[in-house]
Short mmCIF file of C-alpha atoms in Angstrom, two decimals:
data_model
loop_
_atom_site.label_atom_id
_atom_site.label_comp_id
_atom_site.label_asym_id
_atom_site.label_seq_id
_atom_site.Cartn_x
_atom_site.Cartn_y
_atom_site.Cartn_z
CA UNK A 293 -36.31 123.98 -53.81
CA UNK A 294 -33.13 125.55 -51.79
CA UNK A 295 -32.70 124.47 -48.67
CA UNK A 296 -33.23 127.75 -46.26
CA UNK A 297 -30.88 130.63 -46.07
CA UNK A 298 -29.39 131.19 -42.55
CA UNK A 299 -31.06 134.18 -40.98
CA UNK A 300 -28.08 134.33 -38.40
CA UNK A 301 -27.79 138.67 -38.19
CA UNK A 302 -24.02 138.44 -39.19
CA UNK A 303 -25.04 136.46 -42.19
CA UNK A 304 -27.30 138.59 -43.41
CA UNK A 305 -25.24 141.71 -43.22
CA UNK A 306 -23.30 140.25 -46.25
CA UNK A 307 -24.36 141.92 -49.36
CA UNK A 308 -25.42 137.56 -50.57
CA UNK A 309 -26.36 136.35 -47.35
CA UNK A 310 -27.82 133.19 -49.25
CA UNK A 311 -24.20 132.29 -49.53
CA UNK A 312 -22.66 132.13 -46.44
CA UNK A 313 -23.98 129.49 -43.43
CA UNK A 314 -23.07 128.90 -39.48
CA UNK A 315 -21.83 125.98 -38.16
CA UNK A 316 -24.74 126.06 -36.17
CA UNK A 317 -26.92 126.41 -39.39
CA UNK A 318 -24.83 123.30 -41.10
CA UNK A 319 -25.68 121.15 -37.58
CA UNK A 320 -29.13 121.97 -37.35
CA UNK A 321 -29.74 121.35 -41.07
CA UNK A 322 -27.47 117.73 -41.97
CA UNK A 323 -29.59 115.21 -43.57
CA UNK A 324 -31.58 117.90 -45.32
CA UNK A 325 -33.13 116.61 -48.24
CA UNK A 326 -31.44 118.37 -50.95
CA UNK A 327 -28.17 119.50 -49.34
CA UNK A 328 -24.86 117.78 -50.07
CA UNK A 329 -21.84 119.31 -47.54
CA UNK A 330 -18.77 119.29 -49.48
CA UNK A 331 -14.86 119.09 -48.26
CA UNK A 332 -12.02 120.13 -49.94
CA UNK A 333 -9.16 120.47 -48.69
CA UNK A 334 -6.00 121.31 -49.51
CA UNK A 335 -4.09 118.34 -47.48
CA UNK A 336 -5.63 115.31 -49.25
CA UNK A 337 -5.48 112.95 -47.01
CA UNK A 338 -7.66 114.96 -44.22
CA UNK A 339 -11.09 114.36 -45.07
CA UNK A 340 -9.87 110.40 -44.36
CA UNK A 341 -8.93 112.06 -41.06
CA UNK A 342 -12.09 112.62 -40.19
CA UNK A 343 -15.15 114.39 -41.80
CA UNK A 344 -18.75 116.30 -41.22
CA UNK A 345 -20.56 113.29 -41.16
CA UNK A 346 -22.50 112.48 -44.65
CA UNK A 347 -19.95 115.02 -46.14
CA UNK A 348 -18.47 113.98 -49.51
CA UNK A 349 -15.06 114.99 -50.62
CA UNK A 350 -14.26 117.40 -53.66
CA UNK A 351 -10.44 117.70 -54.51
CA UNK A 352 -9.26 120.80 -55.87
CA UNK A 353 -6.36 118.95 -57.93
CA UNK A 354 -7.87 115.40 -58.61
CA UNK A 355 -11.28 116.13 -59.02
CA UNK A 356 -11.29 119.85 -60.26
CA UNK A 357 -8.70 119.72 -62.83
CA UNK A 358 -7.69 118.13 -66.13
CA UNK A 359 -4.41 116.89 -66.05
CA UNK A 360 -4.07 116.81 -69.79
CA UNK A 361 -5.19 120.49 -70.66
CA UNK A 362 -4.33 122.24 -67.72
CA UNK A 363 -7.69 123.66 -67.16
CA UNK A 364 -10.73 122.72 -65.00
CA UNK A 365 -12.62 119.46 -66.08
CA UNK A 366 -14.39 119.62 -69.19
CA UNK A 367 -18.75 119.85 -68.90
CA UNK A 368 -18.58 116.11 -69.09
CA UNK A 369 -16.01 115.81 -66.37
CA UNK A 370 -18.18 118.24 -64.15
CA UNK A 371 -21.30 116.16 -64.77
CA UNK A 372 -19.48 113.25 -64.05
CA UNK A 373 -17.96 114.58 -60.82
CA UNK A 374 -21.59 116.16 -59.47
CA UNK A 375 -23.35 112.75 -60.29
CA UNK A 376 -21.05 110.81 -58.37
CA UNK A 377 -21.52 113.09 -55.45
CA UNK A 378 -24.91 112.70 -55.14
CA UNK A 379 -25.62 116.16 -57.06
CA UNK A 380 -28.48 117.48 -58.94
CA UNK A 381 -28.73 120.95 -60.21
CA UNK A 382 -31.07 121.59 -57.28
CA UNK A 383 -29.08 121.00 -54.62
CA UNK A 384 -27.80 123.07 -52.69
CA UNK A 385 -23.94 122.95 -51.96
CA UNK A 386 -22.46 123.72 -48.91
CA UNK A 387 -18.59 124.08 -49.27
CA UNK A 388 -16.14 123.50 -46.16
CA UNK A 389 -12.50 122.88 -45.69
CA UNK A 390 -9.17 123.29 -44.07
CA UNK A 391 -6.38 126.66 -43.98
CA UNK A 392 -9.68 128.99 -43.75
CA UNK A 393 -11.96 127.58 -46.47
CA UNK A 394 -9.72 128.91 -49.32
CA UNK A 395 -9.83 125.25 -51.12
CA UNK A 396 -13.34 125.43 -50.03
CA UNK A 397 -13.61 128.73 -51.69
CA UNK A 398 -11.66 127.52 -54.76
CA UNK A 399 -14.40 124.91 -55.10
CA UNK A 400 -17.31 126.54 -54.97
CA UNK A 401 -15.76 129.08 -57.69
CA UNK A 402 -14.97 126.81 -59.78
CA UNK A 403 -18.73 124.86 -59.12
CA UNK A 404 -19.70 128.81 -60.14
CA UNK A 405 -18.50 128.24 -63.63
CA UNK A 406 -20.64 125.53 -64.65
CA UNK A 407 -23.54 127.75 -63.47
CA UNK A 408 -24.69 125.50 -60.04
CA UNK A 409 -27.34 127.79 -58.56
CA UNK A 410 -27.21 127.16 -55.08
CA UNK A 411 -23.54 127.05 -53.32
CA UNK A 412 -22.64 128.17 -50.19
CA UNK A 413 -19.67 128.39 -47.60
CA UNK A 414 -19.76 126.93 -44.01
CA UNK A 415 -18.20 130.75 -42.56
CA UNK A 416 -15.31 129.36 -40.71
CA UNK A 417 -14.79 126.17 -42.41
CA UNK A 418 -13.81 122.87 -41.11
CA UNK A 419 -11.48 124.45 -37.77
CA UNK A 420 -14.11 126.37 -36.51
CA UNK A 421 -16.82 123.20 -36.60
CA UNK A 422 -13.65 120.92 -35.27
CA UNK A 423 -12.86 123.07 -32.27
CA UNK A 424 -16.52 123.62 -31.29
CA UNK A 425 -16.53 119.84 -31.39
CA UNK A 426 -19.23 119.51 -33.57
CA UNK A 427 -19.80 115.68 -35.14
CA UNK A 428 -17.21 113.84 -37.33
CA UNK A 429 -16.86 110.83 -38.80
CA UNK A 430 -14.70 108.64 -40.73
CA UNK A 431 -17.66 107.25 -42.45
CA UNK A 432 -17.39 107.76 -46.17
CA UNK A 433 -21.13 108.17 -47.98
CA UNK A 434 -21.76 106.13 -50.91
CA UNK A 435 -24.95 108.63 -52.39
CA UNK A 436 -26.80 107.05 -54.81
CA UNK A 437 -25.72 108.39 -58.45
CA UNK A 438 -27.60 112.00 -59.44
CA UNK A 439 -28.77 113.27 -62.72
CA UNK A 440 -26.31 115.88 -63.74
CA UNK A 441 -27.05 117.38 -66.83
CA UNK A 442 -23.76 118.69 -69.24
CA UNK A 443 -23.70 122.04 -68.72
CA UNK A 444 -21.82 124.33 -70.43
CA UNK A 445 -18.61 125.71 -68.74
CA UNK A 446 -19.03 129.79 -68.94
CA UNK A 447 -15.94 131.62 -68.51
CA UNK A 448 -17.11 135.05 -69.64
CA UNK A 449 -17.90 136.11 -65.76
CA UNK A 450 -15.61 135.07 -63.30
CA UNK A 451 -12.77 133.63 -64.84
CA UNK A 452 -9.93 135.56 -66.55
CA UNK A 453 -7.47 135.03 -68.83
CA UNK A 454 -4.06 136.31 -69.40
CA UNK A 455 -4.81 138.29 -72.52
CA UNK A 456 -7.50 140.02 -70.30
CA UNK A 457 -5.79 140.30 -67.37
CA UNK A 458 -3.07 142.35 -69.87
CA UNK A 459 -5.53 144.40 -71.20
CA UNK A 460 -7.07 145.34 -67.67
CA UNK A 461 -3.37 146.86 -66.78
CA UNK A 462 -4.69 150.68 -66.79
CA UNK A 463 -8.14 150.09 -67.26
CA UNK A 464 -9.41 148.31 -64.64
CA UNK A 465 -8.70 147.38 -60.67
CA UNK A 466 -6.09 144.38 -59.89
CA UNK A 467 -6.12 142.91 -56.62
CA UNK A 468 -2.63 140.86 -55.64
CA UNK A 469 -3.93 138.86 -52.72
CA UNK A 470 -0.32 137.05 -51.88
CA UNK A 471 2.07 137.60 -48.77
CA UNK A 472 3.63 140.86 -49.20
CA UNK A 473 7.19 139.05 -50.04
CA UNK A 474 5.44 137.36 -53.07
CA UNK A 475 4.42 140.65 -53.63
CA UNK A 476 7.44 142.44 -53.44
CA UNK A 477 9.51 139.90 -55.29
CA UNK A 478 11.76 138.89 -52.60
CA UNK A 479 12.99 135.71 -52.90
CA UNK A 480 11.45 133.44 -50.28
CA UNK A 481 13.10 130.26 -50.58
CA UNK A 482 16.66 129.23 -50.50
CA UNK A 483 19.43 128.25 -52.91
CA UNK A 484 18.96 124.41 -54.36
CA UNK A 485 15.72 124.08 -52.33
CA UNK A 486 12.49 123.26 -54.56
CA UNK A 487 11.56 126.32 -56.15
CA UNK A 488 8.27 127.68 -56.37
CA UNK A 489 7.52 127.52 -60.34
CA UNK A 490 8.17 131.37 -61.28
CA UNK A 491 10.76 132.42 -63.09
CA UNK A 492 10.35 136.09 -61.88
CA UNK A 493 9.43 137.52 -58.99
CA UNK A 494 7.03 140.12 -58.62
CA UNK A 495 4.09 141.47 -59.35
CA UNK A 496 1.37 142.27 -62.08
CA UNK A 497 1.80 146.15 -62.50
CA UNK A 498 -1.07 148.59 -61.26
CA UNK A 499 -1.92 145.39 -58.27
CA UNK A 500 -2.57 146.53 -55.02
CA UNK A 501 -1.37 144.13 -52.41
CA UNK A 502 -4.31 142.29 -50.00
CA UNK A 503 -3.14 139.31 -48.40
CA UNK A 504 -6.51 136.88 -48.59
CA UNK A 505 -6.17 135.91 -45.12
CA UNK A 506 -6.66 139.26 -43.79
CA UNK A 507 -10.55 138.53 -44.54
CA UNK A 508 -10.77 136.14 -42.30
CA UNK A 509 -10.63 136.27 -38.03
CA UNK A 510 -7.11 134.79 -37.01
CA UNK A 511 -8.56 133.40 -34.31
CA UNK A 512 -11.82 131.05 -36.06
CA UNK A 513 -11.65 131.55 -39.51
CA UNK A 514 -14.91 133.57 -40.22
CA UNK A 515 -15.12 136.13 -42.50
CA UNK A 516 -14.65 139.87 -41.12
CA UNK A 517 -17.74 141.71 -40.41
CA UNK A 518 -19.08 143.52 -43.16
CA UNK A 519 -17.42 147.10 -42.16
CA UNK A 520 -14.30 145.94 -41.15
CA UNK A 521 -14.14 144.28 -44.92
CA UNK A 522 -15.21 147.26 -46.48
CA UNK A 523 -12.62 149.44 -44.71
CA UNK A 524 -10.35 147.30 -46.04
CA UNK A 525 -11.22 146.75 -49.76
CA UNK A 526 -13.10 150.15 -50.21
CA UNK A 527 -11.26 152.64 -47.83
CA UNK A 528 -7.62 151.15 -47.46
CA UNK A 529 -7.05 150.10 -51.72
CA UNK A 530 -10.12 152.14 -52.77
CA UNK A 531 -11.77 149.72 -54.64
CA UNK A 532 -15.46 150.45 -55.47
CA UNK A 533 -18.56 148.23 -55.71
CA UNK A 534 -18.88 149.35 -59.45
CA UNK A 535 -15.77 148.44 -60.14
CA UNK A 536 -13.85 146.04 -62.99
CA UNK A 537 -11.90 143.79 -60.69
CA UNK A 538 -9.40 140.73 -61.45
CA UNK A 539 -7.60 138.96 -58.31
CA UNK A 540 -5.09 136.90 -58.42
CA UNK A 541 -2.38 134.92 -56.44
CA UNK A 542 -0.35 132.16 -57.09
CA UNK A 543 -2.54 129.33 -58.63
CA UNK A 544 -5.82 131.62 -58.09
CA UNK A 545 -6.75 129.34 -55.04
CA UNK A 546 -6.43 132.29 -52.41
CA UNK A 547 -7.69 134.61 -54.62
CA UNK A 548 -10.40 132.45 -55.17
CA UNK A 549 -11.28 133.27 -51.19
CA UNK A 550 -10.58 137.07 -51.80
CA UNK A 551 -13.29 136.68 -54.78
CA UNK A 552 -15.69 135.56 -53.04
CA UNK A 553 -15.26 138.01 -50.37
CA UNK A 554 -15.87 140.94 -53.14
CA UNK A 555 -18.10 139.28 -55.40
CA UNK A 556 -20.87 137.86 -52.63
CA UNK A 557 -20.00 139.11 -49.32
CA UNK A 558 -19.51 142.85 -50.56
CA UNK A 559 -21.82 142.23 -53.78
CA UNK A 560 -18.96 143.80 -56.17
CA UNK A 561 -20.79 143.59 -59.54
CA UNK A 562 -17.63 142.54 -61.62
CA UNK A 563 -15.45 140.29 -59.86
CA UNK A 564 -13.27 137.54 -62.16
CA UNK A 565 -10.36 135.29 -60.33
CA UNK A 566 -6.86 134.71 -62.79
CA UNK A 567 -6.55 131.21 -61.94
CA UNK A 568 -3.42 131.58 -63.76
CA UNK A 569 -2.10 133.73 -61.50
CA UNK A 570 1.89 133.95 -60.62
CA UNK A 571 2.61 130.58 -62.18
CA UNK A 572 1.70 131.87 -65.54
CA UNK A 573 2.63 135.81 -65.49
CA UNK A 574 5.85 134.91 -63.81
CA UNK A 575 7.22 133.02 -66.48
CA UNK A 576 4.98 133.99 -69.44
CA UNK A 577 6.56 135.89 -72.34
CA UNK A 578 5.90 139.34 -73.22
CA UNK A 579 4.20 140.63 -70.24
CA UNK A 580 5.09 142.98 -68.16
CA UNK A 581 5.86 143.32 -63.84
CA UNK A 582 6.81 145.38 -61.57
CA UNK A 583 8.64 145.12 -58.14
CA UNK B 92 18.51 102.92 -51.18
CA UNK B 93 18.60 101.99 -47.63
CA UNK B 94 17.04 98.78 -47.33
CA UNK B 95 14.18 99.77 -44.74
CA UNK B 96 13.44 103.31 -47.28
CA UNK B 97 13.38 100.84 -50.27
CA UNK B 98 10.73 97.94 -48.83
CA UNK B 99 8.54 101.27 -47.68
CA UNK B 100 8.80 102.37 -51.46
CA UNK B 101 7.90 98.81 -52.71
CA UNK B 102 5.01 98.48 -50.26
CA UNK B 103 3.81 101.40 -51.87
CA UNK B 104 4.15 100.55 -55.02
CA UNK B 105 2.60 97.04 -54.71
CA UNK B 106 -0.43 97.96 -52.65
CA UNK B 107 -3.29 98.28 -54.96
CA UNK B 108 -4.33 102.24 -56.21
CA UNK B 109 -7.32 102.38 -53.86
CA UNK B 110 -5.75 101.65 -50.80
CA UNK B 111 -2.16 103.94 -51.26
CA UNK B 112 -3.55 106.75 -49.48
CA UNK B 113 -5.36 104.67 -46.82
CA UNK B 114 -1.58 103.19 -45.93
CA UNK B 115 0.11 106.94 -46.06
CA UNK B 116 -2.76 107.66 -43.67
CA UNK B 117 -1.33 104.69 -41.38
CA UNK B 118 1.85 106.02 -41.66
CA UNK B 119 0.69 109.30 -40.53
CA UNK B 120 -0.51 108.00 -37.58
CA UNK B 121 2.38 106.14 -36.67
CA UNK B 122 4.60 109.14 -36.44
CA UNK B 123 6.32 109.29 -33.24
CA UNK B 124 6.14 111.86 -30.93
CA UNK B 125 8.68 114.17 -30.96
CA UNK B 126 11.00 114.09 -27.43
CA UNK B 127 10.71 116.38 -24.67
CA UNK B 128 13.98 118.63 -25.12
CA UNK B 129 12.76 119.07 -29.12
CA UNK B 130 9.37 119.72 -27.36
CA UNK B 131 10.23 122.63 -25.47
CA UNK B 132 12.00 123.84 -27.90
CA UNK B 133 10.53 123.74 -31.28
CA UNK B 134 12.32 127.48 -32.34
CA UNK B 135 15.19 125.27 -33.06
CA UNK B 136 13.66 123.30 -35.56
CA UNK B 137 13.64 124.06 -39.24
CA UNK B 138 10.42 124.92 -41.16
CA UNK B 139 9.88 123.11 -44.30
CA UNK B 140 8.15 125.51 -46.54
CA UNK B 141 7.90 123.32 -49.50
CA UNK B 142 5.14 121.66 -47.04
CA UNK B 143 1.75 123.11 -47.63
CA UNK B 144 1.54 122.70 -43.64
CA UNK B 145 3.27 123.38 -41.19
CA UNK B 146 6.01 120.62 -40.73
CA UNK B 147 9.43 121.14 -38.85
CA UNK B 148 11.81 118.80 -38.80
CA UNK B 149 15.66 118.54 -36.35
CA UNK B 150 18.65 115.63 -36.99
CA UNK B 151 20.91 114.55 -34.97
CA UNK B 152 24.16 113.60 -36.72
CA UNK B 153 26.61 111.15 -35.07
CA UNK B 154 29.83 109.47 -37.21
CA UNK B 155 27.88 106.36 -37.63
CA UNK B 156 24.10 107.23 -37.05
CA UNK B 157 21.53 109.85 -37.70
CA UNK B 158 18.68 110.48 -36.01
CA UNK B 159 15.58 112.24 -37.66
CA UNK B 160 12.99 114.19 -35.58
CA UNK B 161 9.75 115.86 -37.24
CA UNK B 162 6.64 117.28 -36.40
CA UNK B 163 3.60 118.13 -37.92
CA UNK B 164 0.11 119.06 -36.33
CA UNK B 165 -2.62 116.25 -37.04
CA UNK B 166 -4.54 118.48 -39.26
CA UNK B 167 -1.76 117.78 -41.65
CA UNK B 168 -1.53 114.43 -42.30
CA UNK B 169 -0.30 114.16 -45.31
CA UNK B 170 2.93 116.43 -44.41
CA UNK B 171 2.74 113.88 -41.52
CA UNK B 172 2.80 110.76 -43.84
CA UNK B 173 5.92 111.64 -45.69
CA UNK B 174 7.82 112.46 -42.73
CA UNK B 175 6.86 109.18 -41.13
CA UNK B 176 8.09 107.39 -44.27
CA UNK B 177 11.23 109.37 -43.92
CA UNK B 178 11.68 108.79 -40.65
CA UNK B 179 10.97 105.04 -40.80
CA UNK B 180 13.12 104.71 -43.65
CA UNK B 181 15.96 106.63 -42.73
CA UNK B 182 16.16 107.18 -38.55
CA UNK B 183 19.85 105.20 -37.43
CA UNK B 184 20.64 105.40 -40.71
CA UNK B 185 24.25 106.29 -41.49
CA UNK B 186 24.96 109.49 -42.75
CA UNK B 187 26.78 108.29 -45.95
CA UNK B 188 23.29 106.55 -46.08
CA UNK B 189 20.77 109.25 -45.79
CA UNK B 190 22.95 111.39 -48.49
CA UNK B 191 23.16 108.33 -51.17
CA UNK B 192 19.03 108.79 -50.89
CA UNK B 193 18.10 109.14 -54.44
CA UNK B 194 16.60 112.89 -54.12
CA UNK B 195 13.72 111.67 -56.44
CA UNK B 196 12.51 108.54 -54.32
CA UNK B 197 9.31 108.43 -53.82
CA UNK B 198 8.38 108.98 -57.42
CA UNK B 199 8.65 104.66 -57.49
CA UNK B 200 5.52 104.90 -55.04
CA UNK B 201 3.14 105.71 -57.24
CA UNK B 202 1.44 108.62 -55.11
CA UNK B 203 1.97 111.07 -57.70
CA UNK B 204 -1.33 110.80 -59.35
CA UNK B 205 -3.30 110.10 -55.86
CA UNK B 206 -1.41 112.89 -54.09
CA UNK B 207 -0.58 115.01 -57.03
CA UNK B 208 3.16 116.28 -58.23
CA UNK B 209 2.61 119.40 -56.29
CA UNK B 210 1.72 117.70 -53.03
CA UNK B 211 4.84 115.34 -53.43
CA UNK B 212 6.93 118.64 -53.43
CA UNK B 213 6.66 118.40 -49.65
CA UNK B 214 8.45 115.42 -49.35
CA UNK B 215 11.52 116.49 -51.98
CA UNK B 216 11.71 119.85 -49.50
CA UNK B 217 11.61 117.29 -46.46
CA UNK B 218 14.20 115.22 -48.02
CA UNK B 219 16.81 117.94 -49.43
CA UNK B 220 16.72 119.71 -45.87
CA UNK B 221 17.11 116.25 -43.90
CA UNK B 222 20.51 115.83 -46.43
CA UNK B 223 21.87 119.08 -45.92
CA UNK B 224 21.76 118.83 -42.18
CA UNK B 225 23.52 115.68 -42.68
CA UNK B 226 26.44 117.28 -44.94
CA UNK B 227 26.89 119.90 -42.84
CA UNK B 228 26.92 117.95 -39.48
CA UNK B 229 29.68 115.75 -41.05
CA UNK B 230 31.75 118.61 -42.14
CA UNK B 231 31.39 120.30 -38.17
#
């Protein structure tokens, strides 16, 4: 049994309402019986800052990944992860975190690949509830362990490949959601100074170029109202709700955000995030980019 | 190693797993403030973009002493933990000192696998920066 959606009227102008929630919603509804409010972050030390009280913390890199195959965590791993979090397959999730929710975001995409039903996104994430100074604690939950059962990990829908992302050159919409100097191939870091992992510079040919953070108010974090998203992804790059769309960044965490934007907030029907993103095209062999 | 960098990397090392990121938290907090004139005047500080957040750091490079100044907003505490370990480990330093720094450090601390290798990026960027203000203030 889901907890309630969040009838708030910006909410429910999303094309999935039943994925988005106020802060207000999240306050009024902590200590729910089946909701667990999630934080991940990308800073990994700031959930020990300070937390949403009963929150549990999900990390993109330690918890998410496995270190050995350079993927996400096996079914068992997943199972694992959700029992120790207090998760059952009922619950609903409510993702939140730091630099506009896009680790949040990552999270709850990659929670979308072992088929969870019910995950949402605190609109805003964790600066918007800070600076309204809602409740936080530095009290870490211990939940009782869940039943998880070992699902499957299904690819197929959201996630793409490089060998797809190839074959979508010409044939289907690619949205490049990195700063316009990633995009462009300009060099953004100096001689000798740690280099960000890609041999070229660049981007996948046919991209257009949305910076993720666009979707998002500067100002609180929130998504963009539903028009002001549209004119963006339908009227400025002339994407359509029908159509085949891969996004991508740099690790696929911000394009993870600009996913979810399409894919539940517009209700895009095809929407799949190249978590390989730069890291791989830049230095893979055999592929093309342009500049 | 300087001495004081070198006991921080040992603490490190010998504090058990569990309790590593709770003492890079306690180093986070203990990051002083940075001084007025740096204060009102944080354009002259350099950005550290190897930092997933926002972290600037200034030095202050005298014949027989450098002085190391960062800052980093609270909501980035672990960019705030590696420049206090910096800073504790390498503040009145001499400059001959700070540039005989071992660029690969912290990799004895054993926060690769709590913090990840990518994470620990922001502390080589911190690092490499802090040097070449050093070089170059020796050389002026």
């Amino acid at each position: 049994m889901p907890v309630e959606f969040d009838q708030d009227p910006k909410i429910q102008s999303y094309a999935h309402p039943e994925r988005l929630v106020t802060t207000e919603w999240l306050e009024a509804h902590l200590g729910d019986p089946g909701l667990v409010v999630a934080e991940s972050d990308e800073d990994v030390l700031l959930y020990e800052t300070g937390h949403i009280p009963g929150a549990v913390k999900i990390d993109w890199h330690l918890d998410l990944n496995d270190p050995l195959t350079r993927d996400y965590v096996d079914a068992q791993g997943f199972a694992a992860l959700m029992s120790a979090r207090g998760i059952t397959p009922d619950t609903t999730i409510v993702f939140y975190g730091d630099q506009n929710n896009w680790w949040a975001a990552y999270a709850l995409w990659v929670t979308s690949l072992f088929g969870h039903a019910d995950v949402r996104l605190l609109d805003g994430g964790r600066k918007k509830w800070v600076n309204e100074g809602r409740p936080m604690t530095t009290d870490v939950p211990s939940p009782a362990p869940a039943d998880y059962p070992v699902t499957d990990r299904d690819d197929s829908v959201i996630r793409a490949y490089r060998e797809q992302v190839l074959a979508h050159i010409g044939n289907g919409k690619l949205v490049d959601v990195r700063s316009p100097g990633e995009f462009s191939g300009e060099l953004l870091h100096m001689p000798e100074y740690p280099q960000e992992g890609a041999l070229r510079g660049g981007h996948i040919p046919t991209a257009a170029n949305v910076p993720w953070r666009r979707a998002a108010n500067e100002d609180d974090g929130t998504f963009l109202p539903v028009d002001d998203l549209r004119a963006i992804y339908e009227g400025e790059i002339g994407l359509d709700k029908g159509d085949d769309v891969i996004a991508y960044c740099r690790i696929g965490e911000r394009s993870s955000h600009t996913w979810f934007v399409l894919y539940h907030l517009l209700g895009f029907d095809q929407v799949r995030n190249y978590d390989g993103s730069w890291v791989e095209w830049g230095n893979a062999v055999r592929v093309p980019i342009e500049k | 190693m300087r001495d004081k960098l070198h006991e921080i990397v040992e603490e490190f090392a010998d504090t058990p797993k569990e309790l590593r990121l709770p003492l890079l938290l306690d180093f986070a907090n203990s990051l002083p403030p940075l001084p007025e004139r740096l204060l009102e005047d944080r354009d002259g500080m350099e950005p550290v973009e190897e930092c997933q957040a926002p972290l600037f750091l200034a030095v202050d490079v005298a014949p027989d002493e450098v002085r190391l100044y960062f800052d980093a907003p609270p909501e980035a505490p672990t960019s705030r933990g590696f420049a206090a370990v910096l800073h504790e480990g390498l503040d009145g330093a001499t400059p001959e000192e700070v540039l005989a720094t071992p660029n690969d450090f912290y990799l004895s601390m054993g926060l690769e696998e709590l913090v990840t290798p990518l994470r620990m990026r922001g502390m080589a960027g911190m690092l490499a920066r802090v040097k070449r203000r050093v070089a170059a203030g020796i050389e002026a």
